[in-house]
Amino acid sequence: GKLKKETLKESVISANKEVYKMNMEKKEYRGMGTTLSLLAVQGHIGYIINIGDSRIYKIHEGIEQITEDDTYINAL
């Protein structure tokens, strides 16, 4: 089937809920977080989701950073 932006969004929200749940349920995971850099490609269309300080780069005749860090520090 056709890839939908809403499906990607729902998947990220679901994964975030699982990380948060583990954080709340297990003492050794308290304060835990994660990053996500996702590129989903279907045909000639690509969708990028970037959360945290992991980056996505385009490598073609050189290297170009195409996402910015999604962090508190970078937001300042």
mmCIF file of N, CA and C in Angstrom:
data_model
loop_
_atom_site.group_PDB
_atom_site.id
_atom_site.type_symbol
_atom_site.label_atom_id
_atom_site.label_comp_id
_atom_site.label_asym_id
_atom_site.label_seq_id
_atom_site.Cartn_x
_atom_site.Cartn_y
_atom_site.Cartn_z
ATOM 1 N N GLY A 1 0.803 -1.185 0.000
ATOM 2 C CA GLY A 1 0.000 0.000 0.000
ATOM 3 C C GLY A 1 0.851 1.256 0.000
ATOM 4 N N LYS A 2 0.186 2.354 -0.120
ATOM 5 C CA LYS A 2 0.846 3.653 -0.158
ATOM 6 C C LYS A 2 1.220 4.098 1.263
ATOM 7 N N LEU A 3 2.442 4.570 1.411
ATOM 8 C CA LEU A 3 2.925 5.088 2.687
ATOM 9 C C LEU A 3 2.204 6.392 3.005
ATOM 10 N N LYS A 4 1.738 6.527 4.237
ATOM 11 C CA LYS A 4 1.005 7.729 4.625
ATOM 12 C C LYS A 4 1.733 8.427 5.768
ATOM 13 N N LYS A 5 1.770 9.754 5.697
ATOM 14 C CA LYS A 5 2.406 10.542 6.753
ATOM 15 C C LYS A 5 1.763 10.252 8.106
ATOM 16 N N GLU A 6 0.454 10.082 8.123
ATOM 17 C CA GLU A 6 -0.254 9.822 9.380
ATOM 18 C C GLU A 6 0.201 8.503 10.010
ATOM 19 N N THR A 7 0.472 7.492 9.187
ATOM 20 C CA THR A 7 0.959 6.208 9.690
ATOM 21 C C THR A 7 2.327 6.369 10.345
ATOM 22 N N LEU A 8 3.217 7.154 9.721
ATOM 23 C CA LEU A 8 4.530 7.418 10.316
ATOM 24 C C LEU A 8 4.375 8.136 11.648
ATOM 25 N N LYS A 9 3.517 9.143 11.676
ATOM 26 C CA LYS A 9 3.291 9.908 12.905
ATOM 27 C C LYS A 9 2.773 8.991 14.023
ATOM 28 N N GLU A 10 1.810 8.163 13.708
ATOM 29 C CA GLU A 10 1.252 7.238 14.705
ATOM 30 C C GLU A 10 2.313 6.265 15.205
ATOM 31 N N SER A 11 3.187 5.811 14.322
ATOM 32 C CA SER A 11 4.259 4.889 14.714
ATOM 33 C C SER A 11 5.231 5.548 15.682
ATOM 34 N N VAL A 12 5.590 6.797 15.422
ATOM 35 C CA VAL A 12 6.500 7.528 16.306
ATOM 36 C C VAL A 12 5.845 7.762 17.665
ATOM 37 N N ILE A 13 4.586 8.135 17.671
ATOM 38 C CA ILE A 13 3.866 8.350 18.933
ATOM 39 C C ILE A 13 3.802 7.052 19.732
ATOM 40 N N SER A 14 3.530 5.941 19.063
ATOM 41 C CA SER A 14 3.465 4.644 19.729
ATOM 42 C C SER A 14 4.822 4.262 20.335
ATOM 43 N N ALA A 15 5.885 4.450 19.581
ATOM 44 C CA ALA A 15 7.231 4.134 20.091
ATOM 45 C C ALA A 15 7.564 5.014 21.286
ATOM 46 N N ASN A 16 7.206 6.293 21.222
ATOM 47 C CA ASN A 16 7.464 7.201 22.335
ATOM 48 C C ASN A 16 6.722 6.757 23.591
ATOM 49 N N LYS A 17 5.486 6.309 23.422
ATOM 50 C CA LYS A 17 4.710 5.824 24.573
ATOM 51 C C LYS A 17 5.388 4.624 25.227
ATOM 52 N N GLU A 18 5.957 3.726 24.420
ATOM 53 C CA GLU A 18 6.644 2.550 24.959
ATOM 54 C C GLU A 18 7.904 2.951 25.741
ATOM 55 N N VAL A 19 8.675 3.894 25.202
ATOM 56 C CA VAL A 19 9.872 4.363 25.911
ATOM 57 C C VAL A 19 9.463 5.021 27.226
ATOM 58 N N TYR A 20 8.431 5.842 27.196
ATOM 59 C CA TYR A 20 7.951 6.520 28.407
ATOM 60 C C TYR A 20 7.456 5.503 29.431
ATOM 61 N N LYS A 21 6.726 4.496 28.963
ATOM 62 C CA LYS A 21 6.208 3.439 29.850
ATOM 63 C C LYS A 21 7.361 2.717 30.557
ATOM 64 N N MET A 22 8.401 2.354 29.798
ATOM 65 C CA MET A 22 9.558 1.688 30.403
ATOM 66 C C MET A 22 10.236 2.596 31.417
ATOM 67 N N ASN A 23 10.309 3.877 31.091
ATOM 68 C CA ASN A 23 10.906 4.871 31.972
ATOM 69 C C ASN A 23 10.159 4.931 33.303
ATOM 70 N N MET A 24 8.849 4.854 33.256
ATOM 71 C CA MET A 24 8.033 4.959 34.462
ATOM 72 C C MET A 24 7.978 3.651 35.259
ATOM 73 N N GLU A 25 8.065 2.502 34.588
ATOM 74 C CA GLU A 25 7.873 1.218 35.248
ATOM 75 C C GLU A 25 9.138 0.634 35.864
ATOM 76 N N LYS A 26 10.299 0.942 35.324
ATOM 77 C CA LYS A 26 11.533 0.329 35.802
ATOM 78 C C LYS A 26 12.483 1.390 36.333
ATOM 79 N N LYS A 27 12.841 1.217 37.592
ATOM 80 C CA LYS A 27 13.696 2.202 38.240
ATOM 81 C C LYS A 27 15.010 2.426 37.496
ATOM 82 N N GLU A 28 15.589 1.342 36.953
ATOM 83 C CA GLU A 28 16.877 1.481 36.272
ATOM 84 C C GLU A 28 16.768 2.255 34.959
ATOM 85 N N TYR A 29 15.552 2.479 34.461
ATOM 86 C CA TYR A 29 15.353 3.231 33.216
ATOM 87 C C TYR A 29 14.932 4.681 33.460
ATOM 88 N N ARG A 30 14.826 5.097 34.719
ATOM 89 C CA ARG A 30 14.394 6.469 35.019
ATOM 90 C C ARG A 30 15.329 7.476 34.371
ATOM 91 N N GLY A 31 14.753 8.483 33.757
ATOM 92 C CA GLY A 31 15.535 9.505 33.091
ATOM 93 C C GLY A 31 15.983 9.119 31.692
ATOM 94 N N MET A 32 15.609 7.904 31.279
ATOM 95 C CA MET A 32 16.001 7.394 29.973
ATOM 96 C C MET A 32 15.296 8.187 28.866
ATOM 97 N N GLY A 33 15.982 8.363 27.787
ATOM 98 C CA GLY A 33 15.402 8.971 26.597
ATOM 99 C C GLY A 33 15.999 8.311 25.377
ATOM 100 N N THR A 34 15.618 8.786 24.225
ATOM 101 C CA THR A 34 16.150 8.223 22.997
ATOM 102 C C THR A 34 16.089 9.259 21.892
ATOM 103 N N THR A 35 16.720 8.955 20.803
ATOM 104 C CA THR A 35 16.645 9.804 19.621
ATOM 105 C C THR A 35 16.088 8.977 18.471
ATOM 106 N N LEU A 36 15.633 9.676 17.462
ATOM 107 C CA LEU A 36 15.097 8.996 16.289
ATOM 108 C C LEU A 36 15.473 9.790 15.051
ATOM 109 N N SER A 37 16.051 9.128 14.095
ATOM 110 C CA SER A 37 16.284 9.688 12.766
ATOM 111 C C SER A 37 15.712 8.688 11.781
ATOM 112 N N LEU A 38 14.649 9.085 11.109
ATOM 113 C CA LEU A 38 13.926 8.160 10.249
ATOM 114 C C LEU A 38 13.800 8.746 8.847
ATOM 115 N N LEU A 39 14.109 7.946 7.871
ATOM 116 C CA LEU A 39 13.877 8.292 6.472
ATOM 117 C C LEU A 39 13.076 7.153 5.864
ATOM 118 N N ALA A 40 11.855 7.445 5.474
ATOM 119 C CA ALA A 40 11.006 6.449 4.817
ATOM 120 C C ALA A 40 10.856 6.872 3.366
ATOM 121 N N VAL A 41 11.206 5.981 2.462
ATOM 122 C CA VAL A 41 11.180 6.295 1.036
ATOM 123 C C VAL A 41 10.222 5.351 0.330
ATOM 124 N N GLN A 42 9.383 5.938 -0.487
ATOM 125 C CA GLN A 42 8.498 5.152 -1.331
ATOM 126 C C GLN A 42 8.491 5.796 -2.715
ATOM 127 N N GLY A 43 9.020 5.075 -3.671
ATOM 128 C CA GLY A 43 9.131 5.643 -5.010
ATOM 129 C C GLY A 43 10.108 6.811 -4.999
ATOM 130 N N HIS A 44 9.640 7.961 -5.441
ATOM 131 C CA HIS A 44 10.478 9.159 -5.496
ATOM 132 C C HIS A 44 10.189 10.112 -4.336
ATOM 133 N N ILE A 45 9.425 9.665 -3.344
ATOM 134 C CA ILE A 45 9.057 10.518 -2.208
ATOM 135 C C ILE A 45 9.718 9.990 -0.947
ATOM 136 N N GLY A 46 10.305 10.898 -0.176
ATOM 137 C CA GLY A 46 10.917 10.537 1.097
ATOM 138 C C GLY A 46 10.330 11.375 2.217
ATOM 139 N N TYR A 47 10.120 10.758 3.356
ATOM 140 C CA TYR A 47 9.639 11.447 4.554
ATOM 141 C C TYR A 47 10.716 11.339 5.619
ATOM 142 N N ILE A 48 11.003 12.453 6.275
ATOM 143 C CA ILE A 48 12.029 12.483 7.316
ATOM 144 C C ILE A 48 11.381 12.872 8.635
ATOM 145 N N ILE A 49 11.717 12.117 9.673
ATOM 146 C CA ILE A 49 11.335 12.460 11.042
ATOM 147 C C ILE A 49 12.620 12.452 11.848
ATOM 148 N N ASN A 50 12.867 13.529 12.585
ATOM 149 C CA ASN A 50 14.094 13.652 13.369
ATOM 150 C C ASN A 50 13.745 14.165 14.756
ATOM 151 N N ILE A 51 14.088 13.376 15.763
ATOM 152 C CA ILE A 51 13.848 13.752 17.153
ATOM 153 C C ILE A 51 15.139 13.511 17.911
ATOM 154 N N GLY A 52 15.642 14.526 18.565
ATOM 155 C CA GLY A 52 16.865 14.380 19.343
ATOM 156 C C GLY A 52 18.080 14.865 18.584
ATOM 157 N N ASP A 53 19.241 14.361 18.992
ATOM 158 C CA ASP A 53 20.495 14.893 18.452
ATOM 159 C C ASP A 53 21.182 13.952 17.471
ATOM 160 N N SER A 54 20.411 13.094 16.837
ATOM 161 C CA SER A 54 20.942 12.280 15.752
ATOM 162 C C SER A 54 20.517 12.937 14.445
ATOM 163 N N ARG A 55 21.403 12.933 13.479
ATOM 164 C CA ARG A 55 21.153 13.689 12.254
ATOM 165 C C ARG A 55 21.009 12.784 11.043
ATOM 166 N N ILE A 56 20.375 13.338 10.026
ATOM 167 C CA ILE A 56 20.296 12.668 8.733
ATOM 168 C C ILE A 56 21.122 13.490 7.752
ATOM 169 N N TYR A 57 21.957 12.776 7.003
ATOM 170 C CA TYR A 57 22.817 13.407 6.005
ATOM 171 C C TYR A 57 22.479 12.871 4.626
ATOM 172 N N LYS A 58 22.653 13.711 3.636
ATOM 173 C CA LYS A 58 22.559 13.275 2.241
ATOM 174 C C LYS A 58 23.983 13.119 1.731
ATOM 175 N N ILE A 59 24.272 11.957 1.190
ATOM 176 C CA ILE A 59 25.601 11.694 0.650
ATOM 177 C C ILE A 59 25.457 11.523 -0.857
ATOM 178 N N HIS A 60 25.891 12.535 -1.565
ATOM 179 C CA HIS A 60 25.863 12.519 -3.030
ATOM 180 C C HIS A 60 26.814 13.612 -3.497
ATOM 181 N N GLU A 61 27.920 13.200 -4.041
ATOM 182 C CA GLU A 61 28.955 14.160 -4.447
ATOM 183 C C GLU A 61 29.338 15.041 -3.256
ATOM 184 N N GLY A 62 29.502 14.418 -2.113
ATOM 185 C CA GLY A 62 29.817 15.114 -0.868
ATOM 186 C C GLY A 62 28.804 14.752 0.195
ATOM 187 N N ILE A 63 28.948 15.368 1.352
ATOM 188 C CA ILE A 63 28.056 15.095 2.486
ATOM 189 C C ILE A 63 27.367 16.399 2.876
ATOM 190 N N GLU A 64 26.039 16.335 2.995
ATOM 191 C CA GLU A 64 25.251 17.507 3.366
ATOM 192 C C GLU A 64 24.319 17.134 4.518
ATOM 193 N N GLN A 65 24.412 17.866 5.632
ATOM 194 C CA GLN A 65 23.502 17.640 6.753
ATOM 195 C C GLN A 65 22.147 18.225 6.373
ATOM 196 N N ILE A 66 21.080 17.405 6.455
ATOM 197 C CA ILE A 66 19.771 17.901 6.037
ATOM 198 C C ILE A 66 18.755 18.012 7.170
ATOM 199 N N THR A 67 19.130 17.614 8.389
ATOM 200 C CA THR A 67 18.259 17.854 9.538
ATOM 201 C C THR A 67 19.028 18.625 10.593
ATOM 202 N N GLU A 68 18.302 19.352 11.407
ATOM 203 C CA GLU A 68 18.883 20.067 12.549
ATOM 204 C C GLU A 68 18.572 19.276 13.813
ATOM 205 N N ASP A 69 19.447 19.376 14.814
ATOM 206 C CA ASP A 69 19.202 18.691 16.080
ATOM 207 C C ASP A 69 17.923 19.220 16.716
ATOM 208 N N ASP A 70 17.080 18.306 17.168
ATOM 209 C CA ASP A 70 15.842 18.655 17.852
ATOM 210 C C ASP A 70 16.087 18.478 19.351
ATOM 211 N N THR A 71 16.828 19.427 19.926
ATOM 212 C CA THR A 71 17.173 19.356 21.343
ATOM 213 C C THR A 71 16.864 20.681 22.025
ATOM 214 N N TYR A 72 16.788 20.645 23.329
ATOM 215 C CA TYR A 72 16.536 21.853 24.114
ATOM 216 C C TYR A 72 17.640 22.879 23.880
ATOM 217 N N ILE A 73 18.870 22.416 23.896
ATOM 218 C CA ILE A 73 20.018 23.310 23.703
ATOM 219 C C ILE A 73 19.944 23.977 22.337
ATOM 220 N N ASN A 74 19.655 23.232 21.301
ATOM 221 C CA ASN A 74 19.582 23.795 19.958
ATOM 222 C C ASN A 74 18.409 24.768 19.828
ATOM 223 N N ALA A 75 17.325 24.499 20.551
ATOM 224 C CA ALA A 75 16.160 25.391 20.506
ATOM 225 C C ALA A 75 16.485 26.756 21.116
ATOM 226 N N LEU A 76 17.412 26.767 22.083
ATOM 227 C CA LEU A 76 17.788 28.035 22.698
ATOM 228 C C LEU A 76 18.536 28.893 21.709
#
